[in-house]
Amino acid sequence: PSRGRVSRNGFRRAYRRLIGVALVGTAPSLLFILLFGQPFSHVLFGSKFPSAAQALPALSVGMALYGIYVVLAGALAIGFGRSRFDAVATAAGMITTVVFGVVAVPKLGLTGAATEFCAGAAIQMVLLNVLAASVLHGDRSTSPPTAVQNAIARSDNAMS
């Protein structure tokens, strides 16, 4: 997509607000599931799927992260024309999910599958925000790998 017509500072403020709105929209349902997931699962499924209650926390966190990720990836694609960031983050999330799944699912079953999804969503979210930081803080690189390297270099410089 073409780049939006908002300034870098304007987009930075909008991006932060968007994160806040996404968190406010997601947090209540996530907290409900984390606090009441087991009884909620029992109401929905009875005793048919006891392992569902064990997988629900990881699955809920993964879905919350993924939902927020989708909102932010869309904002970056529309606001800055950086749709490649979504592709890079999605690829990293997919690789994480597959690799983690090979290890977790055989050992943990349904809970392992939910945990692998959560891990993939977390990697997507982290990588997207590293890439977003590179754009929002002045890196004009058009190559996502270069943007990641520059963002990492800036964080290393900030820590020293």
Tab-separated table of C-alpha atoms in Angstrom:
chain	number	residue	atom	x	y	z
A	1	PRO	CA	0.000	0.000	0.000
A	2	SER	CA	0.997	3.578	-0.409
A	3	ARG	CA	2.269	5.501	2.559
A	4	GLY	CA	-0.213	7.451	4.641
A	5	ARG	CA	-0.090	11.215	4.843
A	6	VAL	CA	0.732	11.533	8.497
A	7	SER	CA	3.987	12.866	9.892
A	8	ARG	CA	6.394	10.564	11.715
A	9	ASN	CA	5.586	12.259	15.043
A	10	GLY	CA	1.864	12.113	14.357
A	11	PHE	CA	2.066	8.467	13.471
A	12	ARG	CA	4.202	7.735	16.550
A	13	ARG	CA	1.502	9.274	18.775
A	14	ALA	CA	-1.250	7.440	16.911
A	15	TYR	CA	0.654	4.146	17.141
A	16	ARG	CA	1.041	4.509	20.913
A	17	ARG	CA	-2.653	5.351	21.258
A	18	LEU	CA	-3.523	2.374	19.100
A	19	ILE	CA	-1.506	0.087	21.369
A	20	GLY	CA	-3.403	1.500	24.350
A	21	VAL	CA	-6.798	1.038	22.704
A	22	ALA	CA	-5.914	-2.507	21.645
A	23	LEU	CA	-4.790	-3.340	25.194
A	24	VAL	CA	-7.930	-1.842	26.730
A	25	GLY	CA	-10.060	-3.789	24.275
A	26	THR	CA	-8.212	-7.051	24.843
A	27	ALA	CA	-7.256	-7.036	28.528
A	28	PRO	CA	-10.719	-7.541	30.091
A	29	SER	CA	-11.508	-10.704	28.148
A	30	LEU	CA	-7.983	-12.008	28.651
A	31	LEU	CA	-8.184	-11.404	32.395
A	32	PHE	CA	-11.590	-13.092	32.525
A	33	ILE	CA	-10.223	-16.204	30.820
A	34	LEU	CA	-7.071	-16.246	32.962
A	35	LEU	CA	-9.063	-15.893	36.182
A	36	PHE	CA	-12.133	-17.966	35.343
A	37	GLY	CA	-10.958	-20.165	32.471
A	38	GLN	CA	-11.343	-23.461	34.234
A	39	PRO	CA	-14.934	-22.977	35.408
A	40	PHE	CA	-15.792	-21.296	32.094
A	41	SER	CA	-14.395	-24.286	30.208
A	42	HIS	CA	-16.417	-26.639	32.399
A	43	VAL	CA	-19.618	-24.655	31.688
A	44	LEU	CA	-18.945	-24.782	27.935
A	45	PHE	CA	-17.700	-28.350	27.585
A	46	GLY	CA	-18.666	-30.158	30.776
A	47	SER	CA	-16.409	-33.111	31.401
A	48	LYS	CA	-15.961	-33.847	27.681
A	49	PHE	CA	-12.733	-31.874	27.251
A	50	PRO	CA	-10.861	-31.588	30.567
A	51	SER	CA	-7.607	-30.729	28.783
A	52	ALA	CA	-9.245	-27.647	27.259
A	53	ALA	CA	-9.057	-25.849	30.607
A	54	GLN	CA	-5.311	-26.500	30.817
A	55	ALA	CA	-4.686	-25.112	27.324
A	56	LEU	CA	-6.988	-22.105	27.673
A	57	PRO	CA	-4.544	-19.698	29.417
A	58	ALA	CA	-1.778	-20.115	26.813
A	59	LEU	CA	-4.270	-20.030	23.958
A	60	SER	CA	-5.889	-16.875	25.371
A	61	VAL	CA	-2.569	-15.060	25.751
A	62	GLY	CA	-1.610	-16.108	22.224
A	63	MET	CA	-4.928	-14.884	20.805
A	64	ALA	CA	-4.608	-11.566	22.666
A	65	LEU	CA	-1.082	-11.043	21.323
A	66	TYR	CA	-2.134	-12.022	17.832
A	67	GLY	CA	-5.185	-9.743	17.901
A	68	ILE	CA	-3.096	-6.757	18.967
A	69	TYR	CA	-0.465	-7.717	16.389
A	70	VAL	CA	-3.015	-7.657	13.546
A	71	VAL	CA	-4.135	-4.153	14.525
A	72	LEU	CA	-0.568	-2.844	14.703
A	73	ALA	CA	0.557	-4.552	11.484
A	74	GLY	CA	-2.379	-2.954	9.668
A	75	ALA	CA	-1.503	0.442	11.083
A	76	LEU	CA	2.104	0.114	9.914
A	77	ALA	CA	1.027	-1.015	6.445
A	78	ILE	CA	-1.451	1.830	6.039
A	79	GLY	CA	0.372	4.571	7.974
A	80	PHE	CA	3.863	3.958	6.656
A	81	GLY	CA	3.435	1.617	3.713
A	82	ARG	CA	5.449	-1.044	5.520
A	83	SER	CA	3.489	-4.165	4.626
A	84	ARG	CA	6.763	-6.108	4.371
A	85	PHE	CA	7.111	-5.834	8.136
A	86	ASP	CA	4.029	-8.021	8.492
A	87	ALA	CA	5.515	-10.590	6.123
A	88	VAL	CA	8.818	-10.724	8.029
A	89	ALA	CA	7.131	-10.941	11.444
A	90	THR	CA	4.642	-13.549	10.211
A	91	ALA	CA	7.454	-15.697	8.799
A	92	ALA	CA	9.331	-15.520	12.115
A	93	GLY	CA	6.136	-16.388	14.005
A	94	MET	CA	5.443	-19.326	11.708
A	95	ILE	CA	8.962	-20.705	12.076
A	96	THR	CA	8.731	-20.346	15.854
A	97	THR	CA	5.345	-22.063	15.909
A	98	VAL	CA	6.528	-25.009	13.804
A	99	VAL	CA	9.822	-25.498	15.673
A	100	PHE	CA	8.209	-25.082	19.084
A	101	GLY	CA	5.360	-27.385	18.046
A	102	VAL	CA	7.707	-30.222	17.130
A	103	VAL	CA	8.983	-30.138	20.697
A	104	ALA	CA	5.906	-29.091	22.697
A	105	VAL	CA	3.002	-30.975	21.145
A	106	PRO	CA	4.369	-34.503	21.623
A	107	LYS	CA	5.224	-33.765	25.264
A	108	LEU	CA	2.313	-31.516	26.288
A	109	GLY	CA	-0.490	-32.366	23.860
A	110	LEU	CA	-3.202	-29.725	23.595
A	111	THR	CA	-1.448	-27.458	26.095
A	112	GLY	CA	1.724	-27.736	23.985
A	113	ALA	CA	-0.218	-26.722	20.884
A	114	ALA	CA	-1.641	-23.692	22.675
A	115	THR	CA	1.810	-22.815	24.012
A	116	GLU	CA	3.380	-23.086	20.559
A	117	PHE	CA	0.748	-20.717	19.174
A	118	CYS	CA	1.420	-18.294	22.028
A	119	ALA	CA	5.183	-18.435	21.373
A	120	GLY	CA	4.690	-17.737	17.663
A	121	ALA	CA	2.364	-14.817	18.381
A	122	ALA	CA	4.834	-13.402	20.911
A	123	ILE	CA	7.694	-13.556	18.381
A	124	GLN	CA	5.487	-11.841	15.786
A	125	MET	CA	4.606	-9.075	18.243
A	126	VAL	CA	8.192	-8.512	19.385
A	127	LEU	CA	9.622	-8.468	15.863
A	128	LEU	CA	6.886	-6.182	14.537
A	129	ASN	CA	7.581	-3.700	17.327
A	130	VAL	CA	11.348	-3.837	16.708
A	131	LEU	CA	10.651	-3.043	13.062
A	132	ALA	CA	8.109	-0.359	14.018
A	133	ALA	CA	10.642	1.245	16.353
A	134	SER	CA	13.096	1.446	13.466
A	135	VAL	CA	10.538	3.409	11.427
A	136	LEU	CA	9.126	5.500	14.233
A	137	HIS	CA	12.551	6.544	15.457
A	138	GLY	CA	14.000	7.613	12.154
A	139	ASP	CA	15.492	4.594	10.367
A	140	ARG	CA	14.575	5.111	6.718
A	141	SER	CA	15.824	1.690	5.679
A	142	THR	CA	13.589	-0.080	3.206
A	143	SER	CA	15.049	-3.502	3.945
A	144	PRO	CA	13.472	-5.225	6.973
A	145	PRO	CA	16.662	-7.153	7.872
A	146	THR	CA	18.648	-3.897	7.775
A	147	ALA	CA	15.961	-2.207	9.856
A	148	VAL	CA	16.235	-4.969	12.474
A	149	GLN	CA	20.038	-4.723	12.487
A	150	ASN	CA	19.849	-0.931	12.874
A	151	ALA	CA	17.268	-1.179	15.669
A	152	ILE	CA	19.440	-3.714	17.503
A	153	ALA	CA	22.522	-1.545	17.025
A	154	ARG	CA	20.651	1.490	18.425
A	155	SER	CA	19.555	-0.495	21.476
A	156	ASP	CA	23.134	-1.746	22.006
A	157	ASN	CA	24.394	1.853	21.811
A	158	ALA	CA	21.721	3.015	24.259
A	159	MET	CA	22.772	0.358	26.780
A	160	SER	CA	26.461	1.266	26.630
